[in-house]
Structures are given as structure tokens and as C-alpha cells.
Coordinates of C-alpha atoms and ligand atoms in Angstrom, one line a residue:
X1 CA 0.0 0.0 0.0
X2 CA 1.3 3.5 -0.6
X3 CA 1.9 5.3 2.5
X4 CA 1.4 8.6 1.4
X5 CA -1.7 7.8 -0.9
X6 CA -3.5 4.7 0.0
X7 CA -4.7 2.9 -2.7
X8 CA -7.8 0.6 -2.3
X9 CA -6.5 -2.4 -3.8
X10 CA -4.5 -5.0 -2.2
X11 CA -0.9 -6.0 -2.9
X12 CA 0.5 -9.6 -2.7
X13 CA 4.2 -10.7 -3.0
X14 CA 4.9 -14.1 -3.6
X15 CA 8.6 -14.9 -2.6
X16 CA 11.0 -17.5 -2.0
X17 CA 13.9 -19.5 -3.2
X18 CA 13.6 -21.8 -6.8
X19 CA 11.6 -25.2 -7.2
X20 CA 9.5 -23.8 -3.7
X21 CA 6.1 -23.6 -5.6
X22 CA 5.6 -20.0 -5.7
X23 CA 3.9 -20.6 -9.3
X24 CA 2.0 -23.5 -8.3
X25 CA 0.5 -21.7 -5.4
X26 CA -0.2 -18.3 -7.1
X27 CA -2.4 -20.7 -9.1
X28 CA -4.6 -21.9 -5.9
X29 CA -4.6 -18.0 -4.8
X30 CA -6.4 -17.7 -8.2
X31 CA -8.5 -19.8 -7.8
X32 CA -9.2 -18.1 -4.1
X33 CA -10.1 -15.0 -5.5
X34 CA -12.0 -16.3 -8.5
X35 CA -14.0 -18.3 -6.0
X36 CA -14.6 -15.2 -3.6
X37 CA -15.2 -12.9 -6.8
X38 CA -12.3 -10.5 -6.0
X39 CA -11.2 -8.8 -8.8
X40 CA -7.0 -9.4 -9.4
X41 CA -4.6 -9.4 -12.2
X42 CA -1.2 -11.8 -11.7
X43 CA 1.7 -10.7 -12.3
X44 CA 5.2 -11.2 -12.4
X45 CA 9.2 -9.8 -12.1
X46 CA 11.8 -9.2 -13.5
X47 CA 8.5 -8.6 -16.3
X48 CA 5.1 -8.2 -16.1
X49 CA 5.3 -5.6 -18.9
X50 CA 6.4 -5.5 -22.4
X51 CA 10.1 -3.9 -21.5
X52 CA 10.0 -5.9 -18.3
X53 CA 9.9 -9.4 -20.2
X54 CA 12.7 -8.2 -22.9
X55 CA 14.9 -7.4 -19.7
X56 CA 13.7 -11.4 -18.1
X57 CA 15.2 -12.9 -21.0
X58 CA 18.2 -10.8 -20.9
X59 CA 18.7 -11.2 -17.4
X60 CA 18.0 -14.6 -17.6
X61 CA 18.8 -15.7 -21.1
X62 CA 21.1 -12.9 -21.9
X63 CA 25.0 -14.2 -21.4
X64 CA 27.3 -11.9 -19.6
X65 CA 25.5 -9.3 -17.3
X66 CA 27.6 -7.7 -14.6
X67 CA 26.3 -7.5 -11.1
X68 CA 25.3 -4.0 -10.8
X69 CA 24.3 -4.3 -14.0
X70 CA 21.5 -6.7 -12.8
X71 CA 20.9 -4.8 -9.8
X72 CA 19.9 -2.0 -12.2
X73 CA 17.8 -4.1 -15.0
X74 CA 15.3 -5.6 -11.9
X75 CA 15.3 -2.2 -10.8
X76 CA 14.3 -0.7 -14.4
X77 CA 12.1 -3.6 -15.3
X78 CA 10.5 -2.8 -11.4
X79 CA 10.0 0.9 -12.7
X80 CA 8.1 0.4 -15.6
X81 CA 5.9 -2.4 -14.1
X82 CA 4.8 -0.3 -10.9
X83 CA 3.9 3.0 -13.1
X84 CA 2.7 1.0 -16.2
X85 CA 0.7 -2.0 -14.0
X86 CA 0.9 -1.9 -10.5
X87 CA -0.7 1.2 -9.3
X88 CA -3.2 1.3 -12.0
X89 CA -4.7 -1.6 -10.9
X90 CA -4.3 -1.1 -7.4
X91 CA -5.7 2.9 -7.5
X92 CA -8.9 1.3 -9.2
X93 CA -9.1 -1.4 -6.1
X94 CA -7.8 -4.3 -8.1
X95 CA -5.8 -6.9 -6.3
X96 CA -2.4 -7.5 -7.5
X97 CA -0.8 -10.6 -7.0
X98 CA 2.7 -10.4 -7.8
X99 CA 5.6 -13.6 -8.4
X100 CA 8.5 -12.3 -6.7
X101 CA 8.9 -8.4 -6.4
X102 CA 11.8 -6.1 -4.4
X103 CA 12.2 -8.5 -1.4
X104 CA 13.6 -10.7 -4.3
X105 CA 16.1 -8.2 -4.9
X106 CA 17.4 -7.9 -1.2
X107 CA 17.4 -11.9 -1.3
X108 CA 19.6 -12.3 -4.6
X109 CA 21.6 -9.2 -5.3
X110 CA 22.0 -8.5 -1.6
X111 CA 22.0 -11.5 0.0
X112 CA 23.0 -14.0 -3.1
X113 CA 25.4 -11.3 -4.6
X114 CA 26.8 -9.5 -1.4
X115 CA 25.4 -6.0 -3.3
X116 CA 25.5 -3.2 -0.7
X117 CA 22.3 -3.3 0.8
X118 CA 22.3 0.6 1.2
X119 CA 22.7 1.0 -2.7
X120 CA 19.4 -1.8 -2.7
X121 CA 17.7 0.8 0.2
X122 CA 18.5 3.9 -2.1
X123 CA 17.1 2.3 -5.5
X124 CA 13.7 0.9 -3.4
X125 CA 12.9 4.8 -2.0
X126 CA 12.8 6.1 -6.0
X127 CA 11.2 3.6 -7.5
X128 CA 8.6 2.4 -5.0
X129 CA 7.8 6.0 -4.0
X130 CA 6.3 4.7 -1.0
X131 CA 4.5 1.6 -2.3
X132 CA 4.7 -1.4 -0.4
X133 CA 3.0 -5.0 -0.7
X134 CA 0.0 -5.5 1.6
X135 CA 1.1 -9.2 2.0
X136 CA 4.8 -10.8 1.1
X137 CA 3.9 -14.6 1.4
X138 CA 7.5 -16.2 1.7
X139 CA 7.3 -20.1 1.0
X140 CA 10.4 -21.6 2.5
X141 CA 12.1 -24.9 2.2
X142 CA 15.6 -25.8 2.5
X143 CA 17.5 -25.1 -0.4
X144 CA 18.3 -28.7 -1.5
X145 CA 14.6 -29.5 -1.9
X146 CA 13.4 -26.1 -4.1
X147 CA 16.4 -27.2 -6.6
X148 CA 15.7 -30.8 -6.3
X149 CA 11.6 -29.6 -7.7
X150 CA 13.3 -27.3 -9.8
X151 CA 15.7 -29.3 -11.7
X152 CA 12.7 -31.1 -13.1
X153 CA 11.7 -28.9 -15.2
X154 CA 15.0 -28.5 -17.4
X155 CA 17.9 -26.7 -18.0
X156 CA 18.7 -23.6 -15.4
X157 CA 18.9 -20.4 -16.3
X158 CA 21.8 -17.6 -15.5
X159 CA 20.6 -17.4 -11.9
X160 CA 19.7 -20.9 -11.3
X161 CA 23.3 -21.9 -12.6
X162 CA 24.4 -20.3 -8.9
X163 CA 25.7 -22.9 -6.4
X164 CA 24.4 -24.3 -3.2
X165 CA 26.2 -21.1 -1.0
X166 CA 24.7 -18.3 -2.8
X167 CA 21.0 -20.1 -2.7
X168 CA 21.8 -20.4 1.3
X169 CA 22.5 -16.6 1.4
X170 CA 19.3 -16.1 -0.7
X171 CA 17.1 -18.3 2.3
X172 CA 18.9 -16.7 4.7
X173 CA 18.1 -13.0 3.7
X174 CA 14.7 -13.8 2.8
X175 CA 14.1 -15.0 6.4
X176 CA 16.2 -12.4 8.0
X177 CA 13.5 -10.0 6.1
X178 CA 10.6 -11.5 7.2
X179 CA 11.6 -11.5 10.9
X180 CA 12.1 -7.5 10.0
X181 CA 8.8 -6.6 8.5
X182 CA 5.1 -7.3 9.3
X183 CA 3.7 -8.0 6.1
X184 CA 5.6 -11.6 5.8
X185 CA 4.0 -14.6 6.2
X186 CA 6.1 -17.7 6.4
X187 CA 5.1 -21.1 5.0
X188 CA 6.8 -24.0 5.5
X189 CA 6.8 -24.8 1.2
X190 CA 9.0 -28.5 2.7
X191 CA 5.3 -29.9 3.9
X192 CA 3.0 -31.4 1.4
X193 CA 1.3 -29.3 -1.3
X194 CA -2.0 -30.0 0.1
X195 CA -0.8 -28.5 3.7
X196 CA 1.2 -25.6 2.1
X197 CA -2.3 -24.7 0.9
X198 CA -4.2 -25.2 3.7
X199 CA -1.8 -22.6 5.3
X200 CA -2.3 -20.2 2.5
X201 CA -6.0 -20.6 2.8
X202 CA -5.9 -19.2 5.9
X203 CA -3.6 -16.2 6.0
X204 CA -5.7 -15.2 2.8
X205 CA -9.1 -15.5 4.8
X206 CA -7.4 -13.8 7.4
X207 CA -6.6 -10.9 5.2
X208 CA -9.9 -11.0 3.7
X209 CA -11.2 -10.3 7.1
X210 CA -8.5 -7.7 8.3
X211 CA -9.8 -5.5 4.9
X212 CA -13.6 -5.8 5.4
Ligands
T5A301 N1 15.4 -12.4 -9.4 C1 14.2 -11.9 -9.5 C2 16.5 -11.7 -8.9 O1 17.6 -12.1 -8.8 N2 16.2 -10.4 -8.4 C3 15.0 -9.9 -8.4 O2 14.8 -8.7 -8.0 C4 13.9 -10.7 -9.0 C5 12.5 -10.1 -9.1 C6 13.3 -15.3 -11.7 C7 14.7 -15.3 -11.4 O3 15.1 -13.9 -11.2 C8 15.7 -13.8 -9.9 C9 15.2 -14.9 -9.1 C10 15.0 -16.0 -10.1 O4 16.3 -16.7 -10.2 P1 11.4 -17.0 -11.6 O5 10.6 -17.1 -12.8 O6 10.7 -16.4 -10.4 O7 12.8 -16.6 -11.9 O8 11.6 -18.5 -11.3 P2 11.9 -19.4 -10.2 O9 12.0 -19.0 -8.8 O10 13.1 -20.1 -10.8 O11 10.6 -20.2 -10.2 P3 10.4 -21.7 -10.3 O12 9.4 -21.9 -11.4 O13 11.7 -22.4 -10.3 O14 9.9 -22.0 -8.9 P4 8.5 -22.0 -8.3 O15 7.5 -21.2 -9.1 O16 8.7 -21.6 -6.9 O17 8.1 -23.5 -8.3 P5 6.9 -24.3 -9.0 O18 5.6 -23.8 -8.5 O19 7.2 -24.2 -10.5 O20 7.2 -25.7 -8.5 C11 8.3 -26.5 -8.9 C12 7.9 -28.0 -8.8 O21 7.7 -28.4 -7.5 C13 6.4 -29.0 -7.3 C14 5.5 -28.4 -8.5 O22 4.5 -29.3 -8.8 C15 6.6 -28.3 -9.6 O23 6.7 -29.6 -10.2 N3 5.9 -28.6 -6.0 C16 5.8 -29.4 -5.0 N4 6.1 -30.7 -4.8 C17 5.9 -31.3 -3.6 N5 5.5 -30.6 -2.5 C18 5.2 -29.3 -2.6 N6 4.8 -28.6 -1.5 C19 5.3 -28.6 -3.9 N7 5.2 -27.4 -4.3 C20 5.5 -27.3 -5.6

């Protein structure tokens, strides 16, 4: 929500490590707003717009791409999907529901990368301008099991191609984070799908509740 302008609609951050499920699950969260007639668009980063998804496939796809570099491309592809996207949908009382989003950044270039978190700090003020998620689900699993789902599904990409240490400094800041700010919610993604749901299911009711 923006702090200096409140906008009606509700923001929701889905975060966490590779392979956790955040793509599976922002499917049943769908399906919870479908079924509770809540009006939502989904989303995602680094993307969600057209200049967004050319930077994703260069940040992904893309060959060399220096640290700060990348720093700078999720902040630019972050730009263009909060002015272009975000707050339109929000300011007309839209939920967005969003895979991955600036905690991401603190987790992988800060955390994964060793970036200096006051440079991360600096580039979050401009470009968020106050906005913050309503809700920053964080499924977490160790990291051997999210690369052990996500090495299933093929070949990795840039990031993925990261070892074991950096994907243990990317857990570790996301949890650091979440101890830090209110609007985490921590799931243990390691249980079952059926009970990682069943714990979604109820922090969504609860915020259901909280906004009526
Ligand atoms: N990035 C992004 C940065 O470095 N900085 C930034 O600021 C931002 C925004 C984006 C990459 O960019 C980086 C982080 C990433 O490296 P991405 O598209 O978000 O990449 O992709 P990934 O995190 O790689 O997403 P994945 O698709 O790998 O993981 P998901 O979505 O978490 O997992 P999902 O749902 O596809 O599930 C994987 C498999 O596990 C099964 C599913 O059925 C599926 O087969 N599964 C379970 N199995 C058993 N039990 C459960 N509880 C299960 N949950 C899911």
C-alpha cells in the first residue's frame, strides 16, 4: 500500500527461493479470488510488462550481465511495471498478486550477490515511491529441496546456474527479512502441497477479514 496515498486495492508478494512452488500456489490463490469474486490481475518480475519481459530474457537468457548491472535491469524492469501495471490496478481497487517483487532483490543481489544493501535501500525509495506490498507470502524450504523440484523442469537459467552457497544466502536473507517486516507470512513450502495450501487458505481469509 502506498503510505502517502492509500490505494484501495490489495498487494500480494509471492517470494522465495527456486523449485519452492511460488507458481503453483499463485495458481490456488487464483482460484481463491475467482472463487470469492475479488477482482485481481497476476503478475510477475523481473516482467510483467512489455520492457519488463525483454529485460527477463536478458537477465536470464542474456550471457554476460555484470552484477550491478542486474541490480539495475530488476530495478528498471520494477519501474516500468509499478507506473505501467501496479498502481493502476491497485488505485482502481484491483488486487495485484505479484511472483516475486523487491524483497527478491534484497534476497539475490544483496544477499546471493553481497550488493551493498544501502545502494538496494536507495534504488527501493525512487522507485517504489512509497509503495509497499499488503502481504509478502514467503514459501520456505531448504535449499536442496526447491532445486531438487526445480531441476525437473530442465535446463537452469543464469541465476539458477548459482551454487548451493549463494542459494543459502538467498534463504537466509529472505528470512532475515521476514523477521524484519510485518507484512511476511512464512510457510513452510518443505510440507505437502495439500498443507502448504491449507496454510495459505488461511492467512488469505485472514486478510480478507482484516480489509472488510
Ligand atoms: N530475481 C528476481 C532476482 O535475482 N532479483 C529480483 O529482484 C527478482 C525479481 C526469476 C529469477 O530472477 C531472480 C530470481 C530467479 O532466479 P522465476 O521465474 O521467479 O525466476 O523462477 P523461479 O524462482 O526459478 O521459479 P520456479 O518456477 O523455479 O519455482 P516456483 O515457481 O517456486 O516452483 P513451481 O511452482 O514451479 O514448483 C516447482 C515444482 O515443485 C512442485 C511443483 O508441482 C513443480 O513440479 N511442487 C511441490 N512438490 C511437492 N510438494 C510441494 N509442496 C510442492 N510445491 C510445488
Amino acid at each position: 500500500m502506498n503510505v502517502n496515498d492509500p490505494l484501495p486495492g490489495c498487494f500480494i508478494t509471492v517470494e522465495g527461493i527456486e523449485g519452492v512452488g511460488k507458481s503453483t500456489n499463485i495458481q490456488f490463490i487464483q482460484d481463491w479470488l475467482e472463487l470469492n469474486n475479488i477482482p485481481y490481475i497476476q503478475t510477475r518480475e523481473p516482467g510483467g510488462t512489455e520492457l519488463g519481459e525483454k529485460l527477463r530474457e536478458l537477465l536470464l537468457h542474456g550471457g554476460t550481465v555484470s552484477d550491478d548491472a542486474e541490480l539495475l535491469m530488476m530495478f528498471a524492469s520494477r519501474a516500468q511495471h509499478i507506473s505501467e501495471k501496479i498502481k493502476p490496478a491497485l488505485k482502481v481497487g484491483t488486487w495485484v498478486i505479484c511472483d516475486r517483487f523487491t524483497d527478491s532483490t534484497y534476497a539475490y543481489q544483496g544477499g546471493g550477490r553481497q550488493l551493498n544493501v544501502d545502494n538496494i535501500q536507495q534504488l527501493e525509495q525512487m522507485v517504489h515511491a512509497g509503495l509497499q506490498p499488503d502481504l509478502t507470502l514467503l514459501l520456505d524450504a531448504p535449499v536442496e529441496v526447491g532445486r531438487a523440484r526445480a531441476a525437473k523442469r530442465g535446463a537452469a537459467d543464469r541465476i539458477e546456474a548459482e551454487d548451493l552457497a549463494f542459494f543459502n544466502r538467498v534463504r537466509a536473507m529472505f528470512l532475515s527479512r521476514a523477521k524484519e517486516f510485518k507484512r511476511y507470512e512464512v510457510i513452510d513450502a518443505a510440507q505437502p502441497l495439500e498443507q502448504v495450501q491449507v496454510a495459505i487458505k488461511q492467512v488469505l481469509e485472514s486478510l480478507k477479514r482484516d480489509l472488510s
